[in-house]
Coordinates of C-alpha atoms in Angstrom, one line a residue:
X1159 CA 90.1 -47.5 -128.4
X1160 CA 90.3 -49.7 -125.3
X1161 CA 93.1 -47.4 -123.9
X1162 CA 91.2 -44.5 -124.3
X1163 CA 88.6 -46.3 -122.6
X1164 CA 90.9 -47.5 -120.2
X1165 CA 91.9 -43.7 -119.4
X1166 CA 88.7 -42.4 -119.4
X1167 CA 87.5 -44.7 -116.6
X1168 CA 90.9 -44.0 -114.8
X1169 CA 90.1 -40.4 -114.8
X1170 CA 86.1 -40.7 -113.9
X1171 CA 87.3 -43.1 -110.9
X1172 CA 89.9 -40.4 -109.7
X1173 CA 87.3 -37.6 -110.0
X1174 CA 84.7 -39.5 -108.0
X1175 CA 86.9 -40.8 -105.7
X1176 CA 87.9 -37.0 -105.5
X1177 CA 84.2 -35.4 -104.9
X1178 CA 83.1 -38.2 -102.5
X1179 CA 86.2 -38.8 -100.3
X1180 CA 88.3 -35.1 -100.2
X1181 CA 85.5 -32.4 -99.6
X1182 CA 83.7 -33.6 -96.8
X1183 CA 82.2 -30.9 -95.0
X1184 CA 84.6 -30.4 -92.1
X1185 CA 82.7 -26.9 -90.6
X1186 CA 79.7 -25.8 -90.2
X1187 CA 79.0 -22.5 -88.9
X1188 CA 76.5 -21.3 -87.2
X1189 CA 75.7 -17.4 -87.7
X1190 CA 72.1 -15.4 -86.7
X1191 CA 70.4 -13.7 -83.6
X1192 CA 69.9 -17.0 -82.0
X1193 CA 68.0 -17.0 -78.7
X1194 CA 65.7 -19.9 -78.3
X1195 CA 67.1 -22.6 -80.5
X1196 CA 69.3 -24.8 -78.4
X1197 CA 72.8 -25.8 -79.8
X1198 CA 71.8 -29.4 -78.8
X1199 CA 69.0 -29.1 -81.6
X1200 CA 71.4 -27.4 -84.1
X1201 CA 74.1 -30.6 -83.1
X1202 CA 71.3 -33.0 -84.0
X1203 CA 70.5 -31.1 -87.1
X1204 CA 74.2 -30.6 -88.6
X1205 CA 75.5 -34.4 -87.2
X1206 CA 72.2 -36.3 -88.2
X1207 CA 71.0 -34.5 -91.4
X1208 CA 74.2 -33.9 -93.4
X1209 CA 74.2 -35.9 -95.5
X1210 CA 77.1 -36.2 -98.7
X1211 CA 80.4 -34.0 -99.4
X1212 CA 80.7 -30.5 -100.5
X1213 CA 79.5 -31.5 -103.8
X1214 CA 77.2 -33.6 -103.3
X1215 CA 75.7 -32.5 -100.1
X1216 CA 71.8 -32.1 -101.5
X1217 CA 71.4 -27.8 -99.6
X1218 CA 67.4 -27.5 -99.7
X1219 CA 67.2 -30.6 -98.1
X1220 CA 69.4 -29.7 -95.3
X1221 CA 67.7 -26.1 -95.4
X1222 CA 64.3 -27.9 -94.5
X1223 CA 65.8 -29.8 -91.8
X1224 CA 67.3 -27.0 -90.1
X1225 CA 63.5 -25.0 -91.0
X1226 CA 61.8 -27.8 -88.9
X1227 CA 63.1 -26.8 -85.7
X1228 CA 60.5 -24.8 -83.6
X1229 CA 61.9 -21.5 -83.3
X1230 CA 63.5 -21.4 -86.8
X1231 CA 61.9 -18.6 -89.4
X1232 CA 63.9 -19.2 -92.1
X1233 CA 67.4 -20.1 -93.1
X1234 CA 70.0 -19.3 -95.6
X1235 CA 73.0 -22.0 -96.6
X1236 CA 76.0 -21.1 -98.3
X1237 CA 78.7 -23.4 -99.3
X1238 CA 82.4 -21.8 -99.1
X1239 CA 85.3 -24.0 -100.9
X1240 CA 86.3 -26.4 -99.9
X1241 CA 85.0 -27.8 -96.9
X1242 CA 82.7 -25.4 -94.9
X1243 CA 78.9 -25.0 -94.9
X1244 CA 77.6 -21.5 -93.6
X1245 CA 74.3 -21.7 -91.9
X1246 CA 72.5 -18.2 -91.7
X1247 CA 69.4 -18.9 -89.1
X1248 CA 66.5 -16.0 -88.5
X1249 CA 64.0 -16.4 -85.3
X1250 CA 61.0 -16.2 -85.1
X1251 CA 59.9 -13.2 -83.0
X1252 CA 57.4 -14.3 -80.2
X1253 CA 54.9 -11.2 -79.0
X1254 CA 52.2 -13.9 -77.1
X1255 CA 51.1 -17.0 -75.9
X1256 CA 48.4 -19.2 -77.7
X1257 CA 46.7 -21.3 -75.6
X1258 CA 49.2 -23.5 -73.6
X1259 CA 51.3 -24.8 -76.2
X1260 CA 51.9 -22.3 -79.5
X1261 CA 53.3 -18.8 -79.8
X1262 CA 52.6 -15.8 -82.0
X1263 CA 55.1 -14.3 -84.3
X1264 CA 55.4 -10.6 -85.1
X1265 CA 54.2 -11.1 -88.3
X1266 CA 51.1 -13.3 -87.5
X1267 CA 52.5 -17.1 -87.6
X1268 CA 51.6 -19.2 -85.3
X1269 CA 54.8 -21.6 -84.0
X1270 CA 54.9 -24.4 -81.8
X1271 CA 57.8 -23.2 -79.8
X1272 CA 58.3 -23.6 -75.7
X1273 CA 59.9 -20.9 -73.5
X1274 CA 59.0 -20.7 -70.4
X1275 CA 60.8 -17.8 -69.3
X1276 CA 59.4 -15.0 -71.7
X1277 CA 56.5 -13.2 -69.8
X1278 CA 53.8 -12.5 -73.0
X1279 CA 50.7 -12.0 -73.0
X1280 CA 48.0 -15.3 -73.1
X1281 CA 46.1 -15.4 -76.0
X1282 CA 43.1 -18.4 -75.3
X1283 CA 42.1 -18.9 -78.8
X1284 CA 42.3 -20.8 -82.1
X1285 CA 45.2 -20.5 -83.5
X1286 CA 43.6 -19.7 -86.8
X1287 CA 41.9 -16.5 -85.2
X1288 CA 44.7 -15.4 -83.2
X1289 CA 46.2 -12.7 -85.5
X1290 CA 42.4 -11.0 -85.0
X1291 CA 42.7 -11.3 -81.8
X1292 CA 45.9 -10.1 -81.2
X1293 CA 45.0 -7.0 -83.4
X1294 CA 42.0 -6.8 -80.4
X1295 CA 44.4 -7.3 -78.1
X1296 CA 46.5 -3.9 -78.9
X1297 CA 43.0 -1.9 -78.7
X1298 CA 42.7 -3.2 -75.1
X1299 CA 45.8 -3.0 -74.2
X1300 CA 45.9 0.8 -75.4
X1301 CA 43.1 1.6 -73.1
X1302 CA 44.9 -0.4 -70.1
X1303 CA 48.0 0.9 -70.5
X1304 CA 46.5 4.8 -69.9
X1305 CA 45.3 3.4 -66.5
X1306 CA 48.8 1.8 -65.9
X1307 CA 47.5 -1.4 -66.2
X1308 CA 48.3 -4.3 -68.7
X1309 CA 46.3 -6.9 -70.4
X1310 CA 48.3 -10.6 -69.1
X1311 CA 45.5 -12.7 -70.8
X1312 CA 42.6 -12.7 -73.4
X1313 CA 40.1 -15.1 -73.1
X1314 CA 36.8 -15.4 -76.2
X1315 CA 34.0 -17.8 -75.2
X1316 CA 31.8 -19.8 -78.1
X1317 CA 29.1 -16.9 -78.0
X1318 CA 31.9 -14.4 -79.1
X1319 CA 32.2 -12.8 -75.2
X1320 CA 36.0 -11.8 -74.8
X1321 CA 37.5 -11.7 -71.2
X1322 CA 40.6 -9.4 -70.5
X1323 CA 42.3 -9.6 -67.2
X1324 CA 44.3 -7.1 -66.4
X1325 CA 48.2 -7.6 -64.2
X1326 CA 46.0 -5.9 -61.6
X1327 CA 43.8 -8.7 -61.4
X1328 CA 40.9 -6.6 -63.0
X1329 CA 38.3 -8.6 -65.8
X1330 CA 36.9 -6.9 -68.3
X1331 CA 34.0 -8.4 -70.3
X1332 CA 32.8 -7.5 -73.6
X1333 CA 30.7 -8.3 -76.4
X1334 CA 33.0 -9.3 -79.5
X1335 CA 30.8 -6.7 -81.8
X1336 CA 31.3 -3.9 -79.2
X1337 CA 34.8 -3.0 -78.6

């Protein structure tokens, strides 16, 4: 009995030692249409956050680390044997501005992402009606567009009075209930 004991505890001790100390992740790739997250901010995520081997490295954890950078949409992890991690990363794609600080995705999420160099439309809102207005937006811009002009900003005051002005440096003003 004690050296069957004796064995077991031999064997658990190798297979332990095994998991923790022999599969450490030793890649991590990187693959996705990344534009806007920085590989600094990926570096941060896969040195910081990874956290275990390839066995015991806890994936929706890591998965919500890499999901909390700004630009992120969602991610896919995948483990390949024995000592790489696959990161699949999807962007967010950014069609305006919201206010100063937050962007609009294509498909109506508002992000708190910074680029300074993308030249999109300037939606002064709350964030929480900025899909609406962004659906007002396209009417308006329609109409500009067939006088070869383009809508750079939408403005909407308390009183529900929206202000478009135009990259000629026209202002249209309208009554929310009219357009």
């Amino acid at each position: 009995l004690i050296n069957t004991l004796s064995i077991s505890l031999l064997l658990l001790s190798g297979i332990y030692f095994a998991i923790h100390h022999w599969f450490n992740v030793q890649k991590i790739i990187i693959e996705g249409d990344i534009k806007h997250v920085t590989p600094t901010q990926l570096t941060y995520v896969a040195n910081n956050k990874l956290h275990g081997t390839f066995f015991t490295l806890n994936i929706e954890e890591l998965k919500e680390q890499f999901e909390e950078l700004p630009w992120v949409k969602s991610v896919v992890l995948e483990r390949q044997f024995p000592h790489t991690i696959i990161v699949h990363l999807n962007e967010y794609k950014a069609v305006a501005r919201v206010g100063d600080e937050d962007l609009l995705a294509s498909d109506g999420k508002v992000f708190d992402g910074a680029d300074d160099d993308m030249s999109l439309p300037i939606l002064y809102v709350d964030a929480s009606d900025a899909v609406d207005y962004w659906a007002k937006y396209n009417q308006i811009e329609s109409i500009a567009a067939k006088h070869n002009a383009h809508i750079t900003s939408l403005r909407v005051s308390d009183s529900r009075i929206i202000v478009a002005e135009t990259s000629t440096n026209v202002k249209i003003t309208f009554c929310e209930q009219n357009l």
